[in-house]
Amino acid sequence: MSQINKSTKKITILGKNWYSSMYFIISVIFIIWMLFFDTNSYLTHKELNSEISKLEHEKEYYKNKLDSENIQYKNLKYNKEAREKYARENYFFKKNNENIFIIINYEDTITPKTKPKK
């Protein structure tokens, strides 16, 4: 009878059959590999999603900027007064009988408040 008991006794690891614990260990290793080390890992997806979000914000910003530029373009194309005002402000255009004085405000420039020590 002692021979029958020895042959029917199963090998156990951590209180379970060796093959069921092996499946558990392989499953844990697989999950860790997929979460952290694989090219399609969770961390990679998280970085890519943040990059997509950033690019969508930039896309929205440039779309709004393009819309405002198109409005300004149409205004300059069809409105003579707006065109003249734009040319005077940005390119310093003038009429034949007028003079332009450009005033530079030196308070706007960055200067040290105190004199340097010698």
Short mmCIF file of C-alpha atoms in Angstrom, two decimals:
data_model
loop_
_atom_site.label_atom_id
_atom_site.label_comp_id
_atom_site.label_asym_id
_atom_site.label_seq_id
_atom_site.Cartn_x
_atom_site.Cartn_y
_atom_site.Cartn_z
CA MET A 1 0.00 0.00 0.00
CA SER A 2 2.81 2.41 0.59
CA GLN A 3 3.73 2.16 -3.06
CA ILE A 4 0.24 3.24 -4.16
CA ASN A 5 0.26 6.32 -1.90
CA LYS A 6 3.64 7.46 -3.22
CA SER A 7 2.60 7.19 -6.87
CA THR A 8 -0.74 8.98 -6.43
CA LYS A 9 0.79 11.89 -4.52
CA LYS A 10 0.96 14.90 -6.85
CA ILE A 11 3.76 17.43 -6.94
CA THR A 12 2.50 20.81 -5.69
CA ILE A 13 3.94 24.27 -5.76
CA LEU A 14 2.37 26.86 -3.44
CA GLY A 15 -0.44 24.45 -2.63
CA LYS A 16 -1.55 23.94 -6.26
CA ASN A 17 -0.75 21.48 -8.96
CA TRP A 18 2.52 22.30 -10.70
CA TYR A 19 0.90 22.76 -14.12
CA SER A 20 -1.81 25.19 -12.91
CA SER A 21 0.77 27.35 -11.12
CA MET A 22 2.93 27.27 -14.25
CA TYR A 23 0.00 28.71 -16.23
CA PHE A 24 -0.41 31.42 -13.61
CA ILE A 25 3.28 32.34 -13.71
CA ILE A 26 3.33 32.44 -17.51
CA SER A 27 0.17 34.57 -17.52
CA VAL A 28 1.69 37.07 -15.08
CA ILE A 29 4.90 37.27 -17.12
CA PHE A 30 2.85 37.79 -20.29
CA ILE A 31 0.78 40.57 -18.73
CA ILE A 32 3.89 42.34 -17.41
CA TRP A 33 5.54 42.01 -20.81
CA MET A 34 2.50 43.45 -22.62
CA LEU A 35 2.12 46.34 -20.16
CA PHE A 36 5.71 47.53 -20.03
CA PHE A 37 8.09 45.96 -22.58
CA ASP A 38 6.15 45.30 -25.78
CA THR A 39 6.15 47.82 -28.67
CA ASN A 40 2.39 48.20 -28.16
CA SER A 41 2.68 48.60 -24.38
CA TYR A 42 0.43 50.68 -22.18
CA LEU A 43 3.17 53.25 -21.63
CA THR A 44 3.69 53.68 -25.36
CA HIS A 45 -0.04 54.12 -25.91
CA LYS A 46 -0.19 56.68 -23.12
CA GLU A 47 2.63 58.73 -24.72
CA LEU A 48 1.04 58.47 -28.16
CA ASN A 49 -2.35 59.57 -26.82
CA SER A 50 -0.80 62.63 -25.18
CA GLU A 51 0.97 63.44 -28.46
CA ILE A 52 -2.32 63.10 -30.36
CA SER A 53 -4.03 65.41 -27.88
CA LYS A 54 -1.24 67.99 -28.24
CA LEU A 55 -1.43 67.83 -32.04
CA GLU A 56 -5.21 68.21 -32.00
CA HIS A 57 -4.86 71.37 -29.88
CA GLU A 58 -2.28 72.72 -32.33
CA LYS A 59 -4.56 71.86 -35.24
CA GLU A 60 -7.41 73.78 -33.62
CA TYR A 61 -5.13 76.76 -32.93
CA TYR A 62 -3.89 76.91 -36.54
CA LYS A 63 -7.40 76.44 -37.89
CA ASN A 64 -8.60 79.43 -35.85
CA LYS A 65 -5.58 81.46 -36.94
CA LEU A 66 -6.23 80.58 -40.59
CA ASP A 67 -9.88 81.64 -40.26
CA SER A 68 -8.87 85.01 -38.80
CA GLU A 69 -6.27 85.49 -41.55
CA ASN A 70 -8.89 84.71 -44.20
CA ILE A 71 -11.22 87.30 -42.68
CA GLN A 72 -8.43 89.87 -42.70
CA TYR A 73 -7.54 88.93 -46.30
CA LYS A 74 -11.13 89.39 -47.49
CA ASN A 75 -11.35 92.68 -45.62
CA LEU A 76 -8.15 93.94 -47.27
CA LYS A 77 -9.20 92.65 -50.69
CA TYR A 78 -12.57 94.41 -50.81
CA ASN A 79 -12.13 97.44 -48.52
CA LYS A 80 -9.94 100.24 -49.82
CA GLU A 81 -9.81 102.12 -46.48
CA ALA A 82 -8.71 98.99 -44.62
CA ARG A 83 -6.02 98.38 -47.23
CA GLU A 84 -4.72 101.94 -46.89
CA LYS A 85 -4.74 101.74 -43.08
CA TYR A 86 -2.85 98.42 -43.16
CA ALA A 87 -0.21 99.82 -45.54
CA ARG A 88 0.27 102.95 -43.42
CA GLU A 89 0.59 101.04 -40.14
CA ASN A 90 2.78 98.16 -41.25
CA TYR A 91 4.78 99.51 -44.18
CA PHE A 92 4.87 103.25 -43.35
CA PHE A 93 3.32 104.24 -46.66
CA LYS A 94 2.38 107.90 -47.05
CA LYS A 95 0.60 110.18 -49.40
CA ASN A 96 2.57 112.56 -51.61
CA ASN A 97 1.96 115.67 -49.54
CA GLU A 98 2.48 114.38 -46.01
CA ASN A 99 5.38 113.63 -43.72
CA ILE A 100 5.73 110.65 -41.39
CA PHE A 101 7.37 110.91 -37.99
CA ILE A 102 8.29 107.66 -36.26
CA ILE A 103 8.49 108.08 -32.50
CA ILE A 104 10.61 105.56 -30.63
CA ASN A 105 9.84 105.22 -26.96
CA TYR A 106 13.03 104.29 -25.10
CA GLU A 107 11.13 103.45 -21.92
CA ASP A 108 9.96 100.26 -23.57
CA THR A 109 13.49 98.99 -24.03
CA ILE A 110 15.22 96.98 -21.33
CA THR A 111 17.81 98.98 -19.42
CA PRO A 112 19.50 98.25 -16.11
CA LYS A 113 18.02 100.15 -13.17
CA THR A 114 21.34 100.66 -11.41
CA LYS A 115 24.77 101.46 -12.73
CA PRO A 116 27.24 98.58 -12.68
CA LYS A 117 29.91 98.66 -9.98
CA LYS A 118 33.47 99.37 -11.02
#
